[in-house]
Short mmCIF file of C-alpha atoms and ligand atoms in Angstrom, two decimals:
data_model
loop_
_atom_site.label_atom_id
_atom_site.label_comp_id
_atom_site.label_asym_id
_atom_site.label_seq_id
_atom_site.Cartn_x
_atom_site.Cartn_y
_atom_site.Cartn_z
CA MET A 1 12.86 23.68 16.96
CA THR A 2 9.66 21.92 15.89
CA ARG A 3 10.24 18.22 15.43
CA HIS A 4 8.30 15.97 13.08
CA PHE A 5 7.91 12.19 13.04
CA LEU A 6 7.78 11.17 9.40
CA ARG A 7 10.01 8.10 9.55
CA ASP A 8 11.30 5.93 12.36
CA ASP A 9 14.81 7.35 12.26
CA ASP A 10 13.53 10.85 12.97
CA LEU A 11 14.13 9.76 16.59
CA THR A 12 17.68 9.03 17.73
CA PRO A 13 18.21 5.88 19.81
CA ALA A 14 18.14 7.94 23.03
CA GLU A 15 15.00 9.80 21.95
CA GLN A 16 13.24 6.58 20.97
CA ALA A 17 14.02 5.16 24.42
CA GLU A 18 12.69 8.35 26.03
CA VAL A 19 9.40 8.06 24.12
CA LEU A 20 9.09 4.37 25.01
CA ASP A 21 9.75 5.11 28.70
CA LEU A 22 7.04 7.79 28.62
CA ALA A 23 4.68 5.35 26.86
CA ALA A 24 5.17 2.87 29.72
CA ARG A 25 4.49 5.63 32.29
CA LEU A 26 1.33 6.71 30.46
CA LYS A 27 0.14 3.11 30.29
CA ALA A 28 0.48 2.89 34.08
CA ASP A 29 -1.03 6.35 34.70
CA ARG A 30 -3.30 7.27 31.80
CA PHE A 31 -3.71 11.00 32.53
CA ALA A 32 -0.17 11.74 33.72
CA ALA A 33 0.56 14.09 30.80
CA ARG A 34 -1.83 16.87 29.74
CA PRO A 35 0.08 18.92 27.15
CA LEU A 36 -3.10 19.70 25.21
CA ASP A 37 -5.03 21.09 28.18
CA GLY A 38 -6.88 24.18 27.11
CA PRO A 39 -8.08 22.33 25.18
CA GLN A 40 -5.98 22.49 22.02
CA THR A 41 -6.97 20.65 18.86
CA VAL A 42 -4.97 18.10 16.86
CA ALA A 43 -5.95 17.41 13.24
CA VAL A 44 -5.90 13.74 12.27
CA VAL A 45 -6.24 13.38 8.52
CA PHE A 46 -7.00 10.14 6.66
CA ASP A 47 -6.44 9.49 2.97
CA LYS A 48 -6.76 5.74 3.66
CA THR A 49 -9.09 3.76 5.89
CA SER A 50 -8.28 2.98 9.54
CA THR A 51 -9.65 1.52 12.75
CA ARG A 52 -6.74 1.42 15.23
CA THR A 53 -5.00 4.59 14.16
CA ARG A 54 -8.21 6.58 14.11
CA VAL A 55 -9.40 5.38 17.51
CA SER A 56 -6.04 5.48 19.26
CA PHE A 57 -5.30 9.03 18.15
CA ALA A 58 -8.82 10.22 18.99
CA VAL A 59 -8.73 8.68 22.46
CA GLY A 60 -5.09 9.61 23.03
CA ILE A 61 -5.56 13.28 22.12
CA ALA A 62 -8.54 13.45 24.49
CA ASP A 63 -6.47 11.76 27.24
CA LEU A 64 -3.80 14.46 26.74
CA GLY A 65 -6.43 17.14 27.42
CA GLY A 66 -7.06 18.02 23.78
CA VAL A 67 -9.70 17.74 21.10
CA PRO A 68 -9.18 15.43 18.11
CA LEU A 69 -10.40 16.69 14.76
CA ILE A 70 -10.70 13.66 12.49
CA ILE A 71 -10.74 14.62 8.81
CA SER A 72 -11.36 12.26 5.88
CA SER A 73 -9.52 13.81 2.98
CA ASN A 74 -12.33 12.99 0.55
CA GLU A 75 -14.53 15.28 2.64
CA SER A 76 -11.95 18.08 2.71
CA GLN A 77 -10.21 20.27 0.12
CA LEU A 78 -7.00 18.23 0.48
CA GLY A 79 -6.32 15.66 -2.23
CA GLY A 80 -6.04 17.46 -5.52
CA LYS A 81 -8.33 20.37 -4.76
CA GLU A 82 -5.98 22.39 -2.53
CA SER A 83 -2.21 22.10 -2.32
CA ILE A 84 -0.46 20.52 0.65
CA ALA A 85 1.48 23.73 1.21
CA ASP A 86 -1.68 25.86 1.48
CA THR A 87 -3.33 23.26 3.73
CA ALA A 88 -0.27 23.26 6.00
CA ARG A 89 -0.41 27.04 6.39
CA VAL A 90 -4.11 27.01 7.26
CA LEU A 91 -3.86 24.14 9.74
CA GLU A 92 -0.97 25.65 11.70
CA ARG A 93 -3.11 28.69 12.52
CA MET A 94 -5.61 26.52 14.37
CA VAL A 95 -4.19 23.19 15.52
CA ALA A 96 -1.33 22.09 17.79
CA ALA A 97 -0.20 19.21 15.54
CA VAL A 98 -1.11 17.42 12.32
CA VAL A 99 -1.33 13.62 12.13
CA TRP A 100 -1.71 12.31 8.59
CA ARG A 101 -2.25 8.89 7.01
CA THR A 102 -1.50 9.16 3.33
CA PHE A 103 0.07 7.53 0.27
CA ALA A 104 3.28 9.36 -0.70
CA GLN A 105 5.99 10.03 1.85
CA SER A 106 6.80 13.18 -0.15
CA GLY A 107 3.40 14.63 0.82
CA LEU A 108 4.28 14.31 4.50
CA GLU A 109 7.63 15.96 3.87
CA GLU A 110 5.90 18.84 2.08
CA MET A 111 3.42 19.24 4.94
CA ALA A 112 6.27 19.30 7.48
CA GLU A 113 8.24 21.86 5.46
CA GLY A 114 5.20 24.12 5.21
CA THR A 115 4.13 24.24 8.84
CA THR A 116 5.40 25.26 12.27
CA VAL A 117 3.46 22.53 14.10
CA PRO A 118 4.64 18.92 14.47
CA VAL A 119 3.59 16.56 11.67
CA VAL A 120 3.20 12.85 12.44
CA ASN A 121 3.14 10.05 9.87
CA ALA A 122 0.14 7.86 10.68
CA LEU A 123 1.16 5.47 7.84
CA SER A 124 2.41 6.17 4.35
CA ASP A 125 3.23 3.79 1.52
CA ASP A 126 6.83 3.77 2.79
CA PHE A 127 6.70 3.78 6.61
CA HIS A 128 4.39 3.14 9.59
CA PRO A 129 6.49 4.61 12.42
CA CYS A 130 3.71 5.05 15.00
CA GLN A 131 2.99 1.32 14.72
CA LEU A 132 6.63 0.58 15.40
CA LEU A 133 6.62 2.57 18.63
CA ALA A 134 3.70 0.40 19.76
CA ASP A 135 5.45 -2.75 18.58
CA LEU A 136 8.66 -1.87 20.42
CA GLN A 137 6.68 -1.06 23.57
CA THR A 138 5.00 -4.47 23.28
CA ILE A 139 8.26 -6.33 22.72
CA ARG A 140 9.82 -4.55 25.70
CA GLU A 141 6.88 -5.53 27.90
CA HIS A 142 7.19 -9.19 26.96
CA ARG A 143 10.94 -9.55 26.58
CA GLY A 144 12.53 -6.82 28.72
CA GLU A 145 15.28 -4.90 26.95
CA LEU A 146 15.20 -4.49 23.17
CA VAL A 147 18.96 -4.34 22.64
CA GLY A 148 20.31 -7.57 21.19
CA LEU A 149 16.95 -9.17 20.42
CA THR A 150 16.42 -10.70 16.98
CA VAL A 151 13.24 -9.80 15.11
CA ALA A 152 12.20 -11.46 11.85
CA PHE A 153 9.70 -9.72 9.61
CA LEU A 154 8.24 -12.12 7.03
CA GLY A 155 6.30 -11.34 3.87
CA ASP A 156 6.28 -8.04 2.01
CA GLY A 157 9.79 -6.73 2.50
CA ALA A 158 9.01 -3.61 0.46
CA SER A 159 6.09 -2.63 2.69
CA ASN A 160 5.76 0.25 5.11
CA MET A 161 5.97 -2.21 8.02
CA ALA A 162 9.14 -3.90 6.80
CA HIS A 163 10.81 -0.54 6.19
CA SER A 164 9.78 0.70 9.61
CA TYR A 165 11.09 -2.49 11.26
CA LEU A 166 14.43 -1.92 9.53
CA LEU A 167 14.77 1.63 10.84
CA ALA A 168 13.08 1.41 14.24
CA GLY A 169 14.47 -2.02 15.08
CA THR A 170 18.07 -1.05 14.38
CA THR A 171 17.54 2.25 16.24
CA ALA A 172 16.62 0.09 19.25
CA GLY A 173 19.80 -2.00 18.79
CA MET A 174 17.97 -5.06 17.51
CA HIS A 175 19.04 -7.57 14.88
CA VAL A 176 16.47 -7.10 12.13
CA ARG A 177 15.89 -9.82 9.57
CA ILE A 178 13.61 -9.46 6.57
CA GLY A 179 12.42 -12.68 4.92
CA ALA A 180 10.77 -11.75 1.63
CA PRO A 181 10.55 -12.94 -1.97
CA GLU A 182 13.06 -11.27 -4.27
CA SER A 183 10.26 -9.31 -5.95
CA SER A 184 9.36 -7.78 -2.56
CA ALA A 185 12.82 -6.92 -1.30
CA PRO A 186 13.12 -3.82 0.90
CA ARG A 187 14.25 -0.59 -0.73
CA ALA A 188 18.02 -0.42 -0.99
CA ASP A 189 18.25 3.06 0.54
CA VAL A 190 16.22 1.97 3.57
CA VAL A 191 18.45 -1.09 4.04
CA ALA A 192 21.51 1.17 3.78
CA ASP A 193 20.08 3.58 6.36
CA ALA A 194 19.29 0.66 8.69
CA GLU A 195 22.82 -0.72 8.29
CA ARG A 196 24.26 2.68 9.15
CA ILE A 197 22.06 2.91 12.27
CA ALA A 198 22.90 -0.67 13.25
CA ALA A 199 26.62 0.05 13.06
CA ALA A 200 26.13 2.66 15.78
CA THR A 201 23.67 0.77 18.01
CA GLY A 202 25.12 -2.75 17.85
CA GLY A 203 22.20 -4.09 15.84
CA SER A 204 22.38 -5.74 12.43
CA VAL A 205 20.42 -6.25 9.23
CA LEU A 206 19.82 -9.43 7.24
CA VAL A 207 17.70 -9.65 4.10
CA THR A 208 16.94 -13.14 2.82
CA THR A 209 14.47 -14.87 0.49
CA ASP A 210 14.34 -17.89 2.84
CA PRO A 211 11.60 -17.48 5.48
CA ALA A 212 12.96 -20.32 7.65
CA ALA A 213 16.44 -18.77 7.67
CA ALA A 214 14.94 -15.41 8.66
CA ALA A 215 12.96 -17.01 11.49
CA ALA A 216 15.78 -19.26 12.80
CA GLY A 217 16.19 -18.65 16.53
CA ALA A 218 14.37 -15.30 16.38
CA ASP A 219 12.90 -13.77 19.54
CA VAL A 220 10.13 -11.99 17.67
CA ILE A 221 8.24 -13.02 14.53
CA VAL A 222 6.25 -10.40 12.65
CA THR A 223 4.13 -10.38 9.54
CA ASP A 224 1.60 -8.10 7.87
CA THR A 225 -0.91 -8.26 5.05
CA PHE A 226 0.47 -9.25 1.66
CA VAL A 227 -1.85 -6.66 0.03
CA SER A 228 -1.41 -3.21 1.51
CA MET A 229 -3.84 -0.35 1.08
CA GLY A 230 -3.55 0.95 -2.47
CA GLN A 231 -2.44 -2.46 -3.85
CA GLU A 232 -5.90 -4.02 -4.08
CA GLY A 233 -5.69 -4.19 -7.89
CA GLU A 234 -2.65 -6.50 -7.65
CA LYS A 235 -4.25 -8.89 -5.15
CA ALA A 236 -4.15 -12.13 -7.17
CA GLU A 237 -0.56 -11.65 -8.33
CA ARG A 238 0.60 -10.66 -4.85
CA LEU A 239 -1.01 -13.62 -3.08
CA ALA A 240 0.75 -16.00 -5.50
CA ARG A 241 4.05 -14.22 -4.87
CA TYR A 242 4.04 -15.03 -1.13
CA ASP A 243 3.50 -18.76 -1.42
CA GLY A 244 5.53 -20.29 1.43
CA PHE A 245 5.62 -17.13 3.54
CA ILE A 246 2.56 -17.77 5.71
CA VAL A 247 3.49 -17.68 9.39
CA ASP A 248 2.16 -21.02 10.59
CA ALA A 249 3.18 -23.44 13.34
CA ALA A 250 5.88 -24.94 11.09
CA LEU A 251 7.49 -21.54 10.51
CA MET A 252 7.13 -20.57 14.20
CA ALA A 253 8.99 -23.78 15.08
CA HIS A 254 12.15 -22.26 13.56
CA ALA A 255 12.03 -19.36 16.04
CA ALA A 256 13.11 -19.42 19.69
CA ASP A 257 10.84 -21.53 21.92
CA ASP A 258 9.66 -18.40 23.75
CA ALA A 259 9.31 -16.27 20.61
CA ILE A 260 6.40 -13.85 20.46
CA PHE A 261 4.27 -13.10 17.39
CA LEU A 262 3.23 -9.60 16.29
CA HIS A 263 0.95 -8.33 13.53
CA CYS A 264 -0.11 -4.70 13.20
CA LEU A 265 -3.62 -5.78 12.10
CA PRO A 266 -5.93 -6.00 10.24
CA ALA A 267 -4.96 -9.66 9.74
CA TYR A 268 -6.04 -12.19 7.14
CA ARG A 269 -6.10 -15.60 8.79
CA GLY A 270 -5.02 -18.37 6.46
CA VAL A 271 -3.25 -15.89 4.15
CA GLU A 272 -0.23 -14.29 5.87
CA VAL A 273 -0.78 -15.96 9.26
CA ALA A 274 -2.39 -19.19 10.41
CA ALA A 275 -5.27 -18.83 12.85
CA ASP A 276 -3.56 -21.04 15.44
CA VAL A 277 -0.58 -18.67 15.49
CA ILE A 278 -2.36 -15.31 15.71
CA ASP A 279 -4.92 -16.73 18.13
CA GLY A 280 -2.37 -18.89 19.95
CA PRO A 281 -0.29 -18.45 23.12
CA GLN A 282 2.71 -16.79 21.44
CA SER A 283 0.62 -14.01 19.93
CA VAL A 284 0.74 -10.57 21.58
CA VAL A 285 -1.28 -8.75 18.92
CA TRP A 286 -3.93 -7.39 21.31
CA ASP A 287 -1.30 -5.83 23.57
CA GLU A 288 0.28 -4.46 20.41
CA ALA A 289 -3.02 -2.89 19.29
CA GLU A 290 -3.60 -1.35 22.74
CA ASN A 291 -0.10 0.07 22.81
CA ARG A 292 -0.88 2.26 19.80
CA LEU A 293 -2.73 4.43 22.32
CA HIS A 294 0.08 4.71 24.87
CA ALA A 295 2.93 5.02 22.39
CA GLN A 296 1.24 7.74 20.34
CA LYS A 297 0.30 9.72 23.45
CA ALA A 298 3.96 9.60 24.47
CA LEU A 299 5.07 10.66 21.01
CA LEU A 300 2.64 13.59 20.88
CA ALA A 301 3.60 14.74 24.39
CA TRP A 302 7.29 14.49 23.46
CA LEU A 303 6.83 16.43 20.21
CA LEU A 304 4.63 19.11 21.77
CA GLU A 305 7.26 19.74 24.43
CA ARG A 306 9.75 20.60 21.66
CA LYS A 307 7.42 22.71 19.50
CA ASP A 308 8.44 26.26 18.58
CA ALA A 309 6.75 28.82 20.82
N1 LIG B 401 -2.41 -1.18 12.38
C1 LIG B 401 -3.10 -0.13 11.88
O1 LIG B 401 -2.55 0.92 11.53
O2 LIG B 401 -4.45 -0.33 11.85
P1 LIG B 401 -5.53 0.60 11.17
O3 LIG B 401 -5.31 0.54 9.68
O4 LIG B 401 -6.85 0.03 11.59
O5 LIG B 401 -5.34 2.01 11.65
N1 LIG B 402 0.96 -2.61 5.29
C1 LIG B 402 -0.43 -2.32 5.64
C2 LIG B 402 -0.52 -1.86 7.06
C3 LIG B 402 -1.93 -1.63 7.54
C4 LIG B 402 -1.99 -1.06 8.92
C5 LIG B 402 -1.01 -1.31 4.69
O1 LIG B 402 -0.29 -0.34 4.35
O2 LIG B 402 -2.15 -1.45 4.28
#
């Protein structure tokens, strides 16, 4: 049966580990998997801007033997002019998979329901699951096993990144802490899903408004922009809301001595993270950015293997 990757918990713990193992193999041997040889084409559609996602999918699809077709939705019929359902039916006649960066999670669900090819969420307002595969690969590289590690995500707890940390982190058996102002608390249903996953994997979930408590003893510290794509109109109000949540040396001092720092990028130095942290010795953000390539190649290869004939 065709599998899609719309949210982090679309992969079971065993499947997530399989994808991460394959990502490590593909990092060591870049052309080891060629599921798109032919070549077959993968559509990569953007409703929002991107550097990393665009480049890593384009390069990754080529590495897998395929051809990337990068589509900006404002230059296509998608986005009000043609329905998602009709687009899904057209794309499946020509491409091996659809990768889509968009706003509403419901659009991704509609695309997946309407097509026989795998659909991959390349970031929505609610989740950024491809980023999390890269983040988990990075954490594994620097800290060994994921099970039992404590990760603290600080800042916008209602963001796609925080939600993805809740689901992907608990799937990996990690203790996931979200430190966010009350007005940016994670969605209750996502917290509930993460708690359910954690009960099975040995992980746990903690949501707090105290950034120092979230960071205390953590193995991994993560933050992201306080103003996500689509929220630009709320910039002034949002920046005021996160007073005290900047990840600086003082906040890092609450974490474990050997803690690593991650940020999905793009980063705003002096806003959500201090320059001496993101550019300092604990930061692994460049490995994290590179791992988008390896993790997404592994994901695509894994999904294509399971696609309906
Ligand atoms: N981290 C990330 O998704 O970056 P882009 O917005 O540049 O794709
Ligand atoms: N939370 C950010 C992530 C950017 C990669 C956003 O949605 O804009």
